[in-house]
Structures are given as structure tokens and as C-alpha cells.
Amino acid sequence: MRVHVIGCSGSFAGPGGAASSYLIEQVDSDGRTWRVLMDLGSGAFGPLQSVIDPAELDAVIISHLHPDHYLDLTGLEVFWAYHERDDLPQLPIHAPEPLPQRISAVLGRDGDVPDGVDCVPFAHHPLSDRQQFSIGPLDIEVRRVEHPVEAYGFRISAGDDVLAYSGDTDACEALDELAAGADLFLCEAGYIEGRDDRFSGVHLTGLRAGQAAVAANAGRVVLTHIAAWTDPAVPLAEARSVYSGPLELAVPFAVYDTSRAAASA
Ligand SMILES: [Zn+2]
Ligand SMILES: [Zn+2]
């Protein structure tokens, strides 16, 4: 599995990049490359177009309906609805239940059909805890995580390769289970110890992300969702204080290979 960082800025787009979005690619046994987009937050539809032609997407999965994880679906919907190709199938979007109403509200329209066309561009599949589904060669397991809104993390497998994505969450059992033995653990570290102690049930600190990685025995950890006002060296050092395996910070346009991750772990 290849994972491209499209955007990784926490909570809002930053001066150096967009909010959360990751592109997963996997080649199946027939040689066809499948492309699944995981989150499409504020500002991320721009850089996505410098990595792939969005018309090549097979599906989108959205962890939760905070703007820094889904808002640029409004751009993708325009792209899909008005594209010069008229053979684009409905694009499957696996996302929390209220997604269609949220998109319509942002766009100020009634219903799901964009102005001037006669069909709904997206096929919405609501997420639920412990749901499992497949997109081509990718098997996806969904777990409800700890965040102020309905929010999910994903465990994505292709053969023996496992990618775990925290979405936005504070420490919870579901997160440890999602990440258990993962080759690559893409884990948020939105908070830092001390400064953010007044919040609970929202985000991990670097320390709590590191503790989750230890509990899960994850093979390689990439910290993400660090906001522009945070010095990324701080959550990195917090995680490093408890987790001794391969550890780094997500940066825009980085590419990870889960099989290489496994080999180097
Ligand atoms: Zn977020
Ligand atoms: Zn959130």
C-alpha cells in the first residue's frame, strides 16, 4: 500500500499546507491500481490535483464531519458533477450519516442534486462502529473513536500490510485495537502536554499518541494533525519519550509504503 500525504495540518489549513487528506494506492492481482482518498479537509482539493487526476478516484472515506476533514468535498463534488467526461460513475463516499445534508447546507441548496445536472454525483454510504467493507483489494475496518462529534478511525489492510489511521481522537481502547500490529500508524497528535491539559476527549498529545503506538506495538509511526501554532518538535519529542520505534512527522507530499515500513520495522 502506498500512502500519499495530501494535507496534514491540524484543525485548519496552515501556511505550509492543507488540512487532513491522504491518498491510498494499492495494485490488485490484475495490475489495476485502486485509489482511495481518506479525508478531504480544508484546502486539500488543490494539492490533490497535483498528485492525481481526481477523476481516477475509486472511493473516499471520511473520518468525521469537522471542516478540516471533509469540507473540500464541496470542490470534489463540483469537479465530479460538471466534469467533461459524462461516463463518471457515482463516486462512493463512506462518511458519517449527515454528510449529504452538510454538503447541501454549505452549498445553500435543497436536496443532493447540483444545479444544472440531473443526478447525484456521490453515492453516500454511512459509517458505523465495527463496520467492515472492501474497496477493490483494500479491506477496511471502522471503529468509533473519542471525539466531540461522531468520529471514526480506520484499519486498512491489503494482504498482510496494515495501515491504521486515528482520525481525530483522544486515547481510547478502539484506537489501540485499530492500530494493533499496524505496519504504519498514521496518528494524530493535535495537542501538547501542559498547554492543552484543560481539554479531554478531543485530541491526542504527542505523549498519548506515543503511548497508543506502544500499546499497539505499531511498526512505524507518523504523527499528523499538528496545527500551525504548534512547534512540531514538541509532540515529536513527547512521542519519542515513550515510543522507541521508527517515528516521524507527516509533511505534505510525503509518500509511505507499508511493505517497506514492515521491512524496516
Ligand atoms: Zn481535525
Ligand atoms: Zn475533529
Coordinates of N, CA and C in Angstrom, one line a residue, residues 39-146:
D39 N -10.2 11.3 4.0 CA -10.4 12.6 4.4 C -10.1 13.6 3.2
L40 N -10.8 14.7 3.3 CA -10.5 15.8 2.3 C -10.9 17.1 3.0
G41 N -9.9 17.6 3.8 CA -10.2 18.7 4.7 C -9.9 20.0 3.9
S42 N -10.0 21.1 4.7 CA -9.9 22.5 4.1 C -8.6 22.6 3.3
G43 N -8.8 23.1 2.1 CA -7.6 23.4 1.3 C -7.0 22.2 0.6
A44 N -7.5 21.0 0.8 CA -6.8 19.8 0.3 C -7.1 19.4 -1.1
F45 N -8.2 19.9 -1.7 CA -8.5 19.5 -3.1 C -7.5 20.1 -4.1
G46 N -6.9 21.3 -3.7 CA -5.9 21.8 -4.6 C -4.7 20.9 -4.7
P47 N -4.0 20.6 -3.6 CA -2.8 19.8 -3.7 C -3.1 18.3 -4.2
L48 N -4.4 17.9 -4.0 CA -4.7 16.5 -4.5 C -4.5 16.5 -6.0
Q49 N -4.9 17.6 -6.7 CA -4.8 17.6 -8.1 C -3.4 17.7 -8.6
S50 N -2.4 18.0 -7.8 CA -1.0 17.9 -8.2 C -0.5 16.5 -8.0
V51 N -1.2 15.6 -7.4 CA -0.8 14.2 -7.2 C -1.5 13.3 -8.1
I52 N -2.8 13.4 -8.3 CA -3.5 12.6 -9.2 C -4.6 13.4 -9.9
D53 N -5.1 12.9 -11.0 CA -6.3 13.4 -11.6 C -7.5 12.9 -10.7
P54 N -8.2 13.7 -10.0 CA -9.3 13.3 -9.1 C -10.3 12.3 -9.8
A55 N -10.4 12.4 -11.1 CA -11.3 11.5 -11.8 C -10.9 10.0 -11.7
E56 N -9.7 9.8 -11.2 CA -9.2 8.4 -11.1 C -9.5 7.8 -9.7
L57 N -10.2 8.6 -8.8 CA -10.5 8.1 -7.5 C -11.6 7.0 -7.6
D58 N -11.4 6.0 -6.8 CA -12.4 4.9 -6.7 C -13.4 5.1 -5.6
A59 N -13.0 5.7 -4.5 CA -13.8 6.0 -3.4 C -13.2 7.0 -2.4
V60 N -14.0 7.5 -1.5 CA -13.5 8.4 -0.5 C -14.0 7.9 0.8
I61 N -13.2 7.9 1.9 CA -13.6 7.6 3.2 C -13.4 8.9 4.1
I62 N -14.3 9.2 4.9 CA -14.3 10.5 5.7 C -14.4 10.1 7.2
S63 N -13.4 10.5 7.9 CA -13.4 10.1 9.4 C -14.5 10.8 10.2
H64 N -14.7 12.0 9.9 CA -15.7 12.8 10.7 C -16.0 14.1 10.0
L65 N -17.1 14.7 10.5 CA -17.6 15.9 9.7 C -17.1 17.2 10.4
H66 N -15.9 17.3 10.8 CA -15.3 18.6 11.0 C -14.7 19.1 9.7
P67 N -14.8 20.5 9.5 CA -14.3 21.0 8.2 C -12.9 20.7 7.8
D68 N -12.0 20.5 8.8 CA -10.7 20.2 8.4 C -10.5 18.7 8.0
H69 N -11.6 18.0 7.9 CA -11.6 16.6 7.4 C -12.5 16.3 6.2
Y70 N -13.5 17.2 5.9 CA -14.4 16.9 4.9 C -14.8 18.1 3.9
L71 N -14.4 19.3 4.3 CA -15.0 20.5 3.7 C -14.7 20.6 2.2
D72 N -13.5 20.1 1.7 CA -13.2 20.2 0.3 C -13.9 19.2 -0.5
L73 N -14.8 18.3 0.1 CA -15.7 17.5 -0.7 C -16.6 18.4 -1.6
T74 N -16.8 19.6 -1.1 CA -17.6 20.6 -1.9 C -16.9 20.8 -3.3
G75 N -15.6 21.0 -3.3 CA -14.9 21.1 -4.5 C -14.9 19.9 -5.4
L76 N -14.7 18.7 -4.7 CA -14.7 17.4 -5.4 C -16.1 17.2 -6.0
E77 N -17.1 17.6 -5.4 CA -18.5 17.4 -5.9 C -18.7 18.2 -7.2
V78 N -18.2 19.5 -7.2 CA -18.3 20.3 -8.4 C -17.5 19.7 -9.5
F79 N -16.3 19.2 -9.2 CA -15.4 18.5 -10.2 C -16.2 17.3 -10.8
W80 N -16.8 16.5 -9.9 CA -17.4 15.3 -10.4 C -18.7 15.6 -11.2
A81 N -19.5 16.6 -10.7 CA -20.8 16.8 -11.3 C -20.7 17.5 -12.7
Y82 N -19.7 18.3 -12.9 CA -19.6 19.1 -14.1 C -18.5 18.7 -15.0
H83 N -17.9 17.5 -14.7 CA -16.7 17.1 -15.5 C -17.1 16.9 -17.0
E84 N -16.1 17.1 -17.9 CA -16.5 17.0 -19.3 C -16.7 15.5 -19.6
R85 N -16.1 14.6 -18.8 CA -16.4 13.2 -19.1 C -17.8 12.9 -18.5
D86 N -18.7 12.3 -19.4 CA -20.0 12.0 -18.9 C -20.2 10.5 -18.5
D87 N -19.0 9.8 -18.4 CA -19.1 8.4 -18.0 C -18.7 8.2 -16.6
L88 N -18.4 9.2 -15.8 CA -18.0 9.0 -14.5 C -19.2 8.4 -13.7
P89 N -18.9 7.3 -13.0 CA -19.9 6.7 -12.2 C -20.1 7.5 -10.9
Q90 N -21.2 7.3 -10.2 CA -21.3 7.9 -8.9 C -20.1 7.5 -8.0
L91 N -19.5 8.5 -7.4 CA -18.3 8.2 -6.5 C -18.7 7.8 -5.1
P92 N -18.3 6.6 -4.7 CA -18.7 6.1 -3.4 C -18.0 7.0 -2.3
I93 N -18.8 7.5 -1.3 CA -18.2 8.3 -0.2 C -18.7 7.6 1.1
H94 N -17.8 7.0 1.8 CA -18.1 6.4 3.1 C -17.9 7.5 4.1
A95 N -18.9 7.9 4.8 CA -18.8 9.1 5.7 C -19.9 9.0 6.7
P96 N -19.8 9.7 7.8 CA -20.9 9.7 8.8 C -22.2 10.1 8.2
E97 N -23.3 9.7 8.8 CA -24.6 9.7 8.2 C -25.1 11.1 7.7
P98 N -24.8 12.3 8.4 CA -25.3 13.5 8.0 C -24.6 14.2 6.8
L99 N -23.7 13.5 6.1 CA -22.8 14.2 5.1 C -23.6 14.9 4.0
P100 N -24.6 14.2 3.4 CA -25.3 14.9 2.3 C -26.0 16.2 2.7
Q101 N -26.6 16.2 3.9 CA -27.2 17.4 4.3 C -26.2 18.5 4.6
R102 N -25.0 18.1 5.1 CA -23.9 19.1 5.4 C -23.5 19.8 4.1
I103 N -23.2 18.9 3.1 CA -22.8 19.5 1.8 C -23.8 20.4 1.2
S104 N -25.1 20.0 1.2 CA -26.1 20.8 0.7 C -26.2 22.1 1.5
A105 N -26.0 22.1 2.8 CA -26.1 23.3 3.6 C -25.0 24.3 3.2
V106 N -23.8 23.7 3.1 CA -22.6 24.6 2.7 C -22.9 25.2 1.3
L107 N -23.5 24.5 0.4 CA -23.8 25.0 -0.9 C -25.1 25.8 -1.0
G108 N -25.9 25.8 0.1 CA -27.1 26.6 0.1 C -28.1 26.1 -0.9
R109 N -28.3 24.8 -1.0 CA -29.3 24.2 -1.9 C -30.2 23.2 -1.2
D110 N -31.3 22.9 -1.8 CA -32.2 21.9 -1.2 C -31.9 20.6 -1.9
G111 N -31.7 19.5 -1.2 CA -31.5 18.2 -1.8 C -30.1 18.0 -2.2
D112 N -29.8 16.8 -2.9 CA -28.5 16.4 -3.2 C -28.0 16.6 -4.6
V113 N -28.9 17.2 -5.5 CA -28.6 17.3 -6.9 C -28.1 18.7 -7.2
P114 N -26.8 18.8 -7.7 CA -26.3 20.1 -8.0 C -27.1 20.8 -9.1
D115 N -27.1 22.1 -9.1 CA -27.8 22.9 -10.1 C -27.4 22.6 -11.5
G116 N -28.3 22.4 -12.4 CA -28.0 22.2 -13.8 C -27.7 20.8 -14.2
V117 N -27.6 19.9 -13.3 CA -27.4 18.5 -13.7 C -28.6 17.7 -13.2
D118 N -28.7 16.4 -13.6 CA -29.9 15.7 -13.2 C -29.6 14.4 -12.3
C119 N -28.3 14.3 -11.8 CA -28.1 13.2 -10.9 C -27.1 13.6 -9.8
V120 N -27.1 12.7 -8.8 CA -26.3 13.0 -7.6 C -24.9 12.4 -7.8
P121 N -23.9 13.3 -7.7 CA -22.5 12.8 -8.1 C -22.0 11.7 -7.1
F122 N -22.3 11.8 -5.8 CA -21.8 10.9 -4.8 C -22.8 9.9 -4.4
A123 N -22.3 8.6 -4.2 CA -23.1 7.6 -3.6 C -22.6 7.5 -2.1
H124 N -23.5 7.9 -1.2 CA -23.1 8.0 0.2 C -23.4 6.7 0.9
H125 N -22.4 6.3 1.6 CA -22.5 5.0 2.5 C -22.2 5.4 3.9
P126 N -23.2 5.5 4.8 CA -23.0 5.9 6.2 C -22.1 4.9 6.9
L127 N -21.2 5.5 7.7 CA -20.3 4.6 8.6 C -20.9 4.3 9.9
S128 N -20.5 3.1 10.4 CA -20.9 2.8 11.8 C -19.7 2.0 12.5
D129 N -19.8 1.9 13.8 CA -18.8 1.3 14.6 C -18.7 -0.2 14.2
R130 N -17.5 -0.7 14.0 CA -17.2 -2.1 13.7 C -17.6 -2.6 12.3
Q131 N -18.0 -1.6 11.5 CA -18.4 -1.9 10.1 C -17.1 -2.4 9.4
Q132 N -17.3 -3.3 8.4 CA -16.2 -3.7 7.6 C -16.7 -3.7 6.1
F133 N -15.8 -3.2 5.2 CA -16.2 -3.2 3.8 C -14.9 -3.3 3.0
S134 N -15.0 -3.5 1.7 CA -13.8 -3.6 0.9 C -14.0 -2.6 -0.3
I135 N -12.9 -2.1 -0.7 CA -12.8 -1.3 -1.9 C -11.7 -1.9 -2.7
G136 N -12.0 -2.6 -3.8 CA -11.0 -3.3 -4.6 C -10.2 -4.2 -3.6
P137 N -8.9 -4.1 -3.6 CA -8.0 -5.0 -2.8 C -7.9 -4.5 -1.4
L138 N -8.5 -3.4 -1.0 CA -8.4 -2.8 0.4 C -9.5 -3.3 1.2
D139 N -9.2 -3.9 2.4 CA -10.2 -4.2 3.4 C -10.2 -3.2 4.5
I140 N -11.3 -2.6 4.8 CA -11.4 -1.5 5.7 C -12.3 -1.9 6.9
E141 N -11.7 -1.6 8.1 CA -12.4 -1.9 9.4 C -12.6 -0.5 10.0
V142 N -13.8 -0.2 10.5 CA -14.2 1.1 11.0 C -14.4 1.0 12.5
R143 N -13.8 1.9 13.3 CA -14.1 2.0 14.7 C -14.4 3.4 15.2
R144 N -15.4 3.5 16.0 CA -15.8 4.8 16.6 C -14.7 5.2 17.6
V145 N -14.2 6.4 17.5 CA -13.2 6.9 18.4 C -13.7 8.0 19.2
E146 N -12.8 8.6 20.1 CA -13.2 9.5 21.1 C -13.0 11.0 20.7

